CSV table of C-alpha atoms and ligand atoms in Angstrom, one decimal:
chain,number,residue,atom,x,y,z
A,3,UNK,CA,-25.7,9.4,15.7
A,4,UNK,CA,-23.3,6.6,15.0
A,5,UNK,CA,-19.9,6.4,16.7
A,6,UNK,CA,-16.8,6.0,14.5
A,7,UNK,CA,-16.7,2.2,15.4
A,8,UNK,CA,-20.3,1.9,14.6
A,9,UNK,CA,-19.9,3.7,11.3
A,10,UNK,CA,-16.9,1.4,10.4
A,11,UNK,CA,-18.9,-1.8,11.4
A,12,UNK,CA,-21.8,-0.5,9.2
A,13,UNK,CA,-19.4,-0.1,6.3
A,14,UNK,CA,-17.9,-3.6,6.8
A,15,UNK,CA,-21.5,-5.0,6.9
A,16,UNK,CA,-22.2,-3.6,3.4
A,17,UNK,CA,-18.9,-4.0,1.7
A,18,UNK,CA,-17.7,-7.4,0.1
A,19,UNK,CA,-14.4,-8.1,-1.6
A,20,UNK,CA,-14.3,-7.5,-5.3
A,21,UNK,CA,-14.2,-10.5,-7.7
A,22,UNK,CA,-11.1,-12.5,-8.2
A,23,UNK,CA,-9.3,-11.8,-11.4
A,24,UNK,CA,-6.1,-12.8,-13.1
A,25,UNK,CA,-4.0,-9.6,-13.0
A,26,UNK,CA,-0.6,-9.1,-14.9
A,27,UNK,CA,2.2,-9.3,-12.4
A,28,UNK,CA,3.4,-5.8,-13.4
A,29,UNK,CA,0.0,-4.4,-12.2
A,30,UNK,CA,-0.3,-6.5,-8.9
A,31,UNK,CA,1.5,-4.5,-6.4
A,32,UNK,CA,-0.7,-3.9,-3.3
A,33,UNK,CA,-3.3,-6.4,-4.4
A,34,UNK,CA,-4.2,-9.4,-2.2
A,35,UNK,CA,-3.5,-12.9,-3.4
A,36,UNK,CA,-6.6,-14.9,-3.8
A,37,UNK,CA,-5.0,-18.5,-4.2
A,38,UNK,CA,-2.0,-20.2,-2.7
A,39,UNK,CA,1.1,-20.2,-5.0
A,40,UNK,CA,3.5,-23.2,-5.6
A,41,UNK,CA,6.8,-22.7,-7.4
A,42,UNK,CA,7.3,-24.4,-10.7
A,43,UNK,CA,11.0,-24.5,-10.3
A,44,UNK,CA,13.7,-25.2,-7.8
A,45,UNK,CA,15.6,-22.1,-6.6
A,46,UNK,CA,18.3,-22.1,-7.5
A,47,UNK,CA,17.6,-24.4,-10.4
A,48,UNK,CA,21.1,-25.8,-10.2
A,49,UNK,CA,24.1,-25.9,-7.9
A,50,UNK,CA,25.6,-22.6,-8.5
A,51,UNK,CA,28.7,-20.5,-7.7
A,52,UNK,CA,28.1,-17.5,-5.4
A,53,UNK,CA,31.5,-15.9,-6.2
A,54,UNK,CA,33.9,-15.2,-9.1
A,55,UNK,CA,36.6,-17.7,-8.5
A,56,UNK,CA,37.7,-21.3,-9.0
A,57,UNK,CA,35.6,-24.4,-8.6
A,58,UNK,CA,37.8,-27.0,-7.0
A,59,UNK,CA,37.7,-30.3,-5.1
A,60,UNK,CA,38.1,-29.2,-1.5
A,61,UNK,CA,40.1,-32.3,-0.8
A,62,UNK,CA,42.7,-31.3,-3.3
A,63,UNK,CA,43.6,-27.9,-1.6
A,64,UNK,CA,43.5,-29.1,2.1
A,65,UNK,CA,47.2,-28.1,2.3
A,66,UNK,CA,47.1,-24.7,0.6
A,67,UNK,CA,48.8,-23.2,-1.2
A,68,UNK,CA,48.2,-25.7,-4.0
A,69,UNK,CA,48.7,-25.3,-7.7
A,70,UNK,CA,45.9,-26.8,-10.0
A,71,UNK,CA,45.5,-26.9,-13.7
A,72,UNK,CA,42.7,-24.9,-15.2
A,73,UNK,CA,40.6,-27.1,-17.5
A,74,UNK,CA,37.7,-24.7,-18.4
A,75,UNK,CA,36.1,-21.4,-18.0
A,76,UNK,CA,32.3,-21.1,-17.3
A,77,UNK,CA,30.3,-17.8,-17.2
A,78,UNK,CA,26.7,-17.4,-16.1
A,79,UNK,CA,24.2,-18.7,-18.6
A,80,UNK,CA,26.6,-21.4,-19.8
A,81,UNK,CA,27.0,-25.0,-18.8
A,82,UNK,CA,30.4,-26.6,-17.9
A,83,UNK,CA,31.5,-29.3,-20.2
A,84,UNK,CA,34.2,-31.1,-18.2
A,85,UNK,CA,34.1,-32.6,-14.7
A,86,UNK,CA,36.8,-31.4,-12.3
A,87,UNK,CA,39.3,-34.3,-11.6
A,88,UNK,CA,41.9,-34.5,-9.0
A,89,UNK,CA,44.4,-31.7,-9.4
A,90,UNK,CA,42.2,-29.6,-11.7
A,91,UNK,CA,40.1,-26.4,-11.3
A,92,UNK,CA,37.5,-24.6,-13.4
A,93,UNK,CA,37.4,-20.8,-13.6
A,94,UNK,CA,33.8,-19.9,-12.6
A,95,UNK,CA,31.7,-16.8,-12.5
A,96,UNK,CA,29.0,-15.8,-10.1
A,97,UNK,CA,25.7,-17.5,-11.1
A,98,UNK,CA,27.3,-20.1,-13.3
A,99,UNK,CA,26.5,-23.9,-12.7
A,100,UNK,CA,29.1,-25.9,-10.8
A,101,UNK,CA,31.0,-28.4,-12.9
A,102,UNK,CA,30.7,-32.1,-11.8
A,103,UNK,CA,33.5,-33.2,-9.4
A,104,UNK,CA,34.0,-29.8,-7.8
A,105,UNK,CA,32.5,-29.2,-4.3
A,106,UNK,CA,33.7,-25.8,-3.3
A,107,UNK,CA,34.6,-22.4,-4.9
A,108,UNK,CA,37.6,-20.4,-3.9
A,109,UNK,CA,37.1,-16.5,-4.5
A,110,UNK,CA,39.3,-15.0,-7.0
A,111,UNK,CA,40.9,-12.8,-4.3
A,112,UNK,CA,42.4,-15.9,-2.8
A,113,UNK,CA,43.9,-17.2,-6.0
A,114,UNK,CA,47.1,-16.4,-8.0
A,115,UNK,CA,46.8,-16.9,-11.7
A,116,UNK,CA,47.3,-15.0,-15.0
A,117,UNK,CA,44.6,-14.6,-17.6
A,118,UNK,CA,46.5,-16.6,-20.2
A,119,UNK,CA,48.1,-19.0,-17.8
A,120,UNK,CA,46.9,-22.7,-17.5
A,121,UNK,CA,47.5,-23.0,-13.8
A,122,UNK,CA,46.1,-21.4,-10.5
A,123,UNK,CA,47.6,-21.4,-7.2
A,124,UNK,CA,45.0,-21.5,-4.4
A,125,UNK,CA,46.1,-19.8,-1.2
A,126,UNK,CA,43.3,-20.9,1.2
A,127,UNK,CA,41.7,-24.2,2.0
A,128,UNK,CA,37.8,-24.1,1.5
A,129,UNK,CA,35.3,-26.1,3.4
A,130,UNK,CA,33.3,-28.5,1.2
A,131,UNK,CA,30.3,-26.5,-0.1
A,132,UNK,CA,32.1,-23.1,0.3
A,133,UNK,CA,30.5,-20.4,-1.9
A,134,UNK,CA,28.2,-23.0,-3.6
A,135,UNK,CA,24.4,-22.5,-3.5
A,136,UNK,CA,22.8,-25.9,-3.6
A,137,UNK,CA,19.9,-26.6,-6.0
A,138,UNK,CA,16.5,-25.9,-4.3
A,139,UNK,CA,18.2,-24.1,-1.2
A,140,UNK,CA,15.6,-21.4,-1.3
A,141,UNK,CA,12.6,-23.3,-2.6
A,142,UNK,CA,11.8,-26.7,-4.3
A,143,UNK,CA,9.5,-27.2,-7.3
A,144,UNK,CA,6.0,-27.8,-6.2
A,145,UNK,CA,6.5,-26.2,-2.7
A,146,UNK,CA,4.0,-23.6,-1.6
A,147,UNK,CA,5.8,-20.2,-1.5
A,148,UNK,CA,3.0,-17.7,-1.0
A,149,UNK,CA,-0.4,-18.1,0.8
A,150,UNK,CA,-3.7,-16.6,-0.2
A,151,UNK,CA,-4.5,-13.5,1.8
A,152,UNK,CA,-1.0,-11.7,1.6
A,153,UNK,CA,-0.9,-8.3,0.1
A,154,UNK,CA,1.7,-8.3,-2.7
A,155,UNK,CA,4.9,-6.4,-2.0
A,156,UNK,CA,7.8,-5.8,-4.4
A,157,UNK,CA,9.7,-8.8,-2.9
A,158,UNK,CA,6.6,-11.2,-3.1
A,159,UNK,CA,6.1,-10.0,-6.9
A,160,UNK,CA,9.8,-10.9,-7.5
A,161,UNK,CA,9.2,-14.3,-6.0
A,162,UNK,CA,6.1,-14.8,-8.2
A,163,UNK,CA,8.1,-13.8,-11.2
A,164,UNK,CA,10.8,-16.4,-10.2
A,165,UNK,CA,8.0,-19.0,-9.8
A,166,UNK,CA,6.9,-18.4,-13.4
A,167,UNK,CA,3.6,-16.5,-12.8
A,168,UNK,CA,3.3,-13.8,-15.5
A,169,UNK,CA,-0.4,-13.4,-14.2
A,170,UNK,CA,-1.6,-13.9,-10.7
A,171,UNK,CA,-5.0,-14.5,-9.1
A,172,UNK,CA,-6.0,-11.5,-6.9
A,173,UNK,CA,-9.0,-9.5,-5.7
A,174,UNK,CA,-9.6,-6.9,-8.4
A,175,UNK,CA,-8.3,-3.4,-7.8
A,176,UNK,CA,-11.4,-1.1,-7.2
A,177,UNK,CA,-12.0,2.1,-9.2
A,178,UNK,CA,-12.9,5.1,-7.3
A,179,UNK,CA,-14.7,8.2,-8.8
A,180,UNK,CA,-13.9,11.5,-7.3
A,181,UNK,CA,-16.6,14.3,-7.6
A,182,UNK,CA,-16.2,17.7,-6.0
A,183,UNK,CA,-19.4,19.6,-5.5
A,184,UNK,CA,-19.7,23.4,-5.1
A,185,UNK,CA,-20.4,26.5,-7.0
A,186,UNK,CA,-17.4,28.2,-5.4
A,187,UNK,CA,-15.0,25.7,-6.9
A,188,UNK,CA,-12.6,26.4,-9.9
A,189,UNK,CA,-10.1,23.9,-11.3
A,190,UNK,CA,-6.7,24.1,-9.6
A,191,UNK,CA,-5.0,25.7,-12.6
A,192,UNK,CA,-7.3,28.8,-12.5
A,193,UNK,CA,-6.9,31.8,-10.4
A,194,UNK,CA,-10.0,31.9,-8.1
A,195,UNK,CA,-12.4,35.0,-8.7
A,196,UNK,CA,-14.3,36.8,-5.9
A,197,UNK,CA,-16.0,34.2,-3.6
A,198,UNK,CA,-14.2,31.3,-5.3
A,199,UNK,CA,-11.6,28.7,-4.2
A,200,UNK,CA,-9.6,25.9,-6.0
A,201,UNK,CA,-10.9,22.5,-6.0
A,202,UNK,CA,-8.0,21.1,-3.9
A,203,UNK,CA,-10.0,18.2,-2.5
A,204,UNK,CA,-10.1,16.4,-5.9
A,205,UNK,CA,-6.3,16.3,-6.2
A,206,UNK,CA,-5.9,15.3,-2.6
A,207,UNK,CA,-8.4,12.5,-2.9
A,208,UNK,CA,-6.7,11.2,-6.0
A,209,UNK,CA,-3.5,10.9,-4.0
A,210,UNK,CA,-5.2,9.2,-1.2
A,211,UNK,CA,-7.1,6.7,-3.5
A,212,UNK,CA,-3.6,5.8,-5.1
A,213,UNK,CA,-2.1,5.5,-1.6
A,214,UNK,CA,-4.8,3.0,-0.8
A,215,UNK,CA,-3.9,1.0,-3.9
A,216,UNK,CA,-7.2,1.7,-5.8
A,217,UNK,CA,-7.5,3.4,-9.2
A,218,UNK,CA,-8.6,7.1,-9.0
A,219,UNK,CA,-11.0,8.6,-11.5
A,220,UNK,CA,-11.2,12.3,-11.2
A,221,UNK,CA,-14.6,13.5,-12.4
A,222,UNK,CA,-14.3,17.3,-12.0
A,223,UNK,CA,-16.7,19.8,-10.4
A,224,UNK,CA,-20.4,19.3,-10.1
A,225,UNK,CA,-22.4,22.5,-9.7
A,226,UNK,CA,-24.8,22.9,-6.8
A,227,UNK,CA,-27.6,22.4,-9.1
A,228,UNK,CA,-29.8,19.2,-9.3
A,229,UNK,CA,-29.6,18.6,-13.1
A,230,UNK,CA,-25.8,18.9,-13.3
A,231,UNK,CA,-25.2,17.1,-10.0
A,232,UNK,CA,-27.4,14.2,-11.2
A,233,UNK,CA,-25.6,13.9,-14.5
A,234,UNK,CA,-22.1,13.8,-12.7
A,235,UNK,CA,-23.5,11.2,-10.1
A,236,UNK,CA,-24.5,9.0,-12.9
A,237,UNK,CA,-21.1,9.2,-14.4
A,238,UNK,CA,-19.5,8.6,-11.1
A,239,UNK,CA,-21.6,5.4,-10.5
A,240,UNK,CA,-19.7,3.7,-13.2
A,241,UNK,CA,-16.9,3.2,-10.7
A,242,UNK,CA,-16.9,0.7,-7.9
A,243,UNK,CA,-16.7,3.5,-5.3
A,244,UNK,CA,-17.8,7.0,-5.7
A,245,UNK,CA,-16.4,9.7,-3.3
A,246,UNK,CA,-18.3,13.1,-3.4
A,247,UNK,CA,-16.7,16.0,-1.7
A,248,UNK,CA,-19.0,18.8,-0.3
A,249,UNK,CA,-22.8,19.2,-0.2
A,250,UNK,CA,-23.6,16.8,2.6
A,251,UNK,CA,-24.2,19.3,5.4
A,252,UNK,CA,-27.4,21.2,6.3
A,253,UNK,CA,-27.0,24.1,3.9
A,254,UNK,CA,-29.6,25.2,1.3
A,255,UNK,CA,-27.6,23.8,-1.5
A,256,UNK,CA,-26.3,20.6,0.1
A,257,UNK,CA,-28.0,18.4,-2.5
A,258,UNK,CA,-25.9,15.3,-2.4
A,259,UNK,CA,-27.8,13.0,-0.1
A,260,UNK,CA,-31.1,13.6,-1.9
A,261,UNK,CA,-29.6,13.3,-5.3
A,262,UNK,CA,-27.9,10.1,-4.4
A,263,UNK,CA,-31.1,8.7,-3.1
A,264,UNK,CA,-32.8,9.8,-6.3
A,265,UNK,CA,-30.2,7.7,-8.2
A,266,UNK,CA,-31.2,4.6,-6.2
A,267,UNK,CA,-28.5,4.7,-3.7
A,268,UNK,CA,-29.6,3.4,-0.3
A,269,UNK,CA,-28.4,5.5,2.6
A,270,UNK,CA,-26.6,3.4,5.2
A,271,UNK,CA,-25.7,6.4,7.5
A,272,UNK,CA,-25.6,10.1,7.5
A,273,UNK,CA,-23.5,11.9,10.2
A,274,UNK,CA,-21.0,10.3,12.5
A,275,UNK,CA,-20.0,11.5,16.0
A,276,UNK,CA,-16.5,12.6,14.9
A,277,UNK,CA,-14.4,15.7,14.6
A,278,UNK,CA,-13.7,16.7,11.9
A,279,UNK,CA,-16.2,15.2,9.5
A,280,UNK,CA,-19.6,14.9,11.4
A,281,UNK,CA,-21.8,15.3,8.2
A,282,UNK,CA,-20.2,12.2,6.3
A,283,UNK,CA,-22.6,10.2,4.3
A,284,UNK,CA,-22.4,6.5,3.2
A,285,UNK,CA,-24.7,4.5,1.0
A,286,UNK,CA,-25.0,1.5,-1.3
A,287,UNK,CA,-26.2,1.0,-4.8
A,288,UNK,CA,-27.5,-2.5,-4.4
A,289,UNK,CA,-26.8,-5.0,-7.2
A,290,UNK,CA,-30.4,-5.3,-8.1
A,291,UNK,CA,-30.7,-1.5,-8.7
A,292,UNK,CA,-27.5,-1.3,-10.7
A,293,UNK,CA,-27.9,-1.7,-14.5
A,294,UNK,CA,-25.1,-4.2,-14.7
A,295,UNK,CA,-26.0,-6.0,-11.5
A,296,UNK,CA,-22.8,-4.9,-9.8
A,297,UNK,CA,-23.1,-3.1,-6.4
A,298,UNK,CA,-21.5,0.3,-5.8
A,299,UNK,CA,-20.4,2.1,-2.6
A,300,UNK,CA,-20.8,5.8,-2.2
A,301,UNK,CA,-19.3,8.2,0.2
A,302,UNK,CA,-20.3,11.9,0.7
A,303,UNK,CA,-17.4,13.4,2.3
A,304,UNK,CA,-17.7,16.9,4.0
A,305,UNK,CA,-16.0,19.6,1.8
A,306,UNK,CA,-13.7,21.1,4.4
A,307,UNK,CA,-10.4,19.7,3.3
A,308,UNK,CA,-9.2,18.2,6.6
A,309,UNK,CA,-12.8,16.7,7.1
A,310,UNK,CA,-12.5,15.2,3.8
A,311,UNK,CA,-9.0,13.8,4.5
A,312,UNK,CA,-9.9,12.4,7.8
A,313,UNK,CA,-13.2,10.8,6.7
A,314,UNK,CA,-11.4,9.2,3.7
A,315,UNK,CA,-8.8,7.5,6.0
A,316,UNK,CA,-11.3,6.3,8.5
A,317,UNK,CA,-14.2,5.3,6.3
A,318,UNK,CA,-13.3,5.2,2.6
A,319,UNK,CA,-10.1,3.4,3.2
A,320,UNK,CA,-11.8,0.8,5.3
A,321,UNK,CA,-14.2,0.1,2.5
A,322,UNK,CA,-11.3,-0.1,0.0
A,323,UNK,CA,-9.4,-2.6,2.2
A,324,UNK,CA,-12.5,-4.8,2.4
A,325,UNK,CA,-13.0,-4.5,-1.4
A,326,UNK,CA,-9.4,-5.5,-1.9
A,327,UNK,CA,-9.5,-8.4,0.5
A,328,UNK,CA,-7.1,-6.8,3.0
A,329,UNK,CA,-7.6,-8.2,6.5
A,330,UNK,CA,-8.0,-6.6,8.9
A,331,UNK,CA,-10.0,-3.9,7.1
A,332,UNK,CA,-10.4,-1.6,10.1
A,333,UNK,CA,-8.0,1.3,10.6
A,334,UNK,CA,-5.1,0.0,12.8
A,335,UNK,CA,-4.1,2.2,15.6
A,336,UNK,CA,-0.7,2.2,17.2
A,337,UNK,CA,0.2,3.5,20.7
A,338,UNK,CA,2.7,6.3,20.8
A,339,UNK,CA,3.9,8.7,23.6
A,340,UNK,CA,2.9,12.3,23.4
A,341,UNK,CA,5.9,14.6,23.0
A,342,UNK,CA,4.3,17.8,24.5
A,343,UNK,CA,1.5,18.5,27.0
A,344,UNK,CA,-1.8,18.9,25.3
A,345,UNK,CA,-5.4,19.8,26.2
A,346,UNK,CA,-8.3,18.5,24.2
A,347,UNK,CA,-11.9,19.8,24.7
A,348,UNK,CA,-14.9,18.8,22.8
A,349,UNK,CA,-18.2,17.0,22.7
A,350,UNK,CA,-16.8,14.6,19.9
A,351,UNK,CA,-14.0,12.3,19.6
A,352,UNK,CA,-11.3,14.2,17.8
A,353,UNK,CA,-8.9,12.8,15.1
A,354,UNK,CA,-6.2,15.4,15.4
A,355,UNK,CA,-3.4,15.9,12.7
A,356,UNK,CA,0.0,14.8,14.1
A,357,UNK,CA,3.6,13.9,13.4
A,358,UNK,CA,4.4,10.4,14.3
A,359,UNK,CA,8.0,9.2,14.4
A,360,UNK,CA,10.0,6.3,15.8
A,361,UNK,CA,12.7,6.7,18.3
A,362,UNK,CA,15.0,4.2,20.2
A,363,UNK,CA,12.3,4.1,23.0
A,364,UNK,CA,9.4,3.6,20.6
A,365,UNK,CA,6.7,5.6,18.8
A,366,UNK,CA,6.4,9.3,19.6
A,367,UNK,CA,3.7,11.8,18.4
A,368,UNK,CA,3.4,15.5,18.2
A,369,UNK,CA,0.2,17.2,17.5
A,370,UNK,CA,0.5,20.0,14.8
A,371,UNK,CA,-0.5,23.4,15.4
A,372,UNK,CA,-3.9,22.8,13.9
A,373,UNK,CA,-6.8,25.3,13.7
A,374,UNK,CA,-9.7,23.2,12.4
A,375,UNK,CA,-11.1,21.5,9.5
A,376,UNK,CA,-10.4,24.3,7.0
A,377,UNK,CA,-6.7,24.2,8.0
A,378,UNK,CA,-4.8,22.0,5.5
A,379,UNK,CA,-1.7,24.2,5.8
A,380,UNK,CA,-0.8,22.9,9.2
A,381,UNK,CA,-1.9,19.4,8.3
A,382,UNK,CA,0.6,19.2,5.4
A,383,UNK,CA,3.3,18.5,8.2
A,384,UNK,CA,1.2,15.6,9.6
A,385,UNK,CA,1.6,11.8,8.7
A,386,UNK,CA,-0.9,10.6,11.3
A,387,UNK,CA,-3.9,11.5,13.5
A,388,UNK,CA,-4.2,11.2,17.3
A,389,UNK,CA,-7.5,10.0,18.6
A,390,UNK,CA,-8.6,12.3,21.6
A,391,UNK,CA,-11.7,11.0,23.2
A,392,UNK,CA,-14.6,13.4,23.8
A,393,UNK,CA,-14.6,15.5,27.0
A,394,UNK,CA,-12.1,17.6,28.8
A,395,UNK,CA,-8.8,15.8,28.6
A,396,UNK,CA,-5.4,17.0,29.8
A,397,UNK,CA,-2.3,15.2,28.8
A,398,UNK,CA,1.3,15.5,29.9
A,399,UNK,CA,4.3,14.8,27.9
A,400,UNK,CA,5.0,11.0,27.7
A,401,UNK,CA,1.3,10.0,28.0
A,402,UNK,CA,0.5,7.0,25.9
A,403,UNK,CA,-2.2,7.6,23.2
A,404,UNK,CA,-3.8,6.0,20.2
A,405,UNK,CA,-2.6,7.1,16.8
A,406,UNK,CA,-3.6,6.2,13.2
A,407,UNK,CA,-1.0,6.5,10.5
A,408,UNK,CA,-2.0,8.0,7.2
B,9,AMP,P1,-19.6,22.0,2.0
B,9,AMP,O1,-19.3,20.7,2.7
B,9,AMP,O2,-20.0,21.9,0.6
B,9,AMP,O3,-20.6,22.8,2.9
B,9,AMP,O4,-18.3,22.8,2.1
B,9,AMP,C1,-17.6,23.1,3.4
B,9,AMP,C2,-16.4,23.9,3.0
B,9,AMP,O5,-15.3,23.2,2.4
B,9,AMP,C3,-16.6,25.2,2.4
B,9,AMP,O6,-15.8,26.2,2.9
B,9,AMP,C4,-16.2,24.9,0.9
B,9,AMP,O7,-15.9,26.0,0.1
B,9,AMP,C5,-15.0,23.9,1.2
B,9,AMP,N1,-14.9,23.0,0.0
B,9,AMP,C6,-15.8,22.4,-0.6
B,9,AMP,N2,-15.4,21.5,-1.6
B,9,AMP,C7,-14.1,21.8,-1.7
B,9,AMP,C8,-13.0,21.3,-2.5
B,9,AMP,N3,-13.4,20.4,-3.6
B,9,AMP,N4,-11.8,21.7,-2.4
B,9,AMP,C9,-11.7,22.6,-1.4
B,9,AMP,N5,-12.4,23.1,-0.5
B,9,AMP,C10,-13.7,22.7,-0.7
B,10,MG,MG1,-20.8,23.0,-0.9
């Protein structure tokens, strides 16, 4: 049986980034840039005022207070018509271009004037350049402002917009089909009858896929019956990635692995030495077997909700990061100090739901009161998982331990 690290390495050995596409900037958040970006403008594009006030010649007001005659008023979006000569000032608003001749702005709060008057008395002496942002201070035309490989955040998207990119070259966002399997499942808006439960995994996986920056495609429930499962798998294989929930263990009706193989999917691994989630399955539909020549990646997640959740975060999310060009693609652990003593016993490494938070002295983590892979209730408080290695381990409060954030 593979270890978690071996399973992650096997996934990365099979998954390559999605093709590069031009995405509209409005749909680019969380995607990875595939090419360097140079600005097509200076920022700011002209010398501009940083304040509402008066544009002056600093030399004129070296001995404040000084009274100057107002020659013009310029608001943002307009261009000053008159240069400021000795003894003159232009009333200027934030964002408006500086008039010629002026070399400083005195904020309105430091000026005495009336709205209809034609003079202003400046009460302070500004330095040359005060409250003026020079053309190109933030970036100059032609300068490289973003490098390929960065994951687009709100601020980098703002910068792309300023640089005139309505579209941007990125690794395409993957689509992820989500297919729950199980005769016991009913849609979440129904009251379960005897022996039934709600299909909570689908909705949880939709949220996890969206958190990962991919596009979820919920496909409903496949019955534990070959014909129906086959039909739903074929539908799911339209997506780049297909996540099935349930049906991968050793039960009589755990038909997922054999039906995936019947659909041409090549098994890469089945079972990983991990708790929860041991029965997890991973395979690839190779390009030459796909009708459109595009490979697909398929995960069979165990049906227990916390197993599904943990396996998604460890394995599916790794594949999604690689598909989206995010580097590193492996889950990144942080080190935190345990807040309470804890004993962990088991023959498998355990990813234990926990609350991670930051304090003045660093990261702290508290295991939740978790009963096992069925227990989603206690996991709802968690935002991370602690890695407890296999074996008999006793920890005291303050011990340092590895944690992966969700
Ligand atoms: P399985 O992996 O199919 O053997 O299912 C393991 C456990 O998870 C069983 O108790 C199932 O009822 C439960 N389960 C399976 N699928 C789901 C689902 N979509 N939502 C919630 N629980 C599920
Ligand atoms: Mg089942």
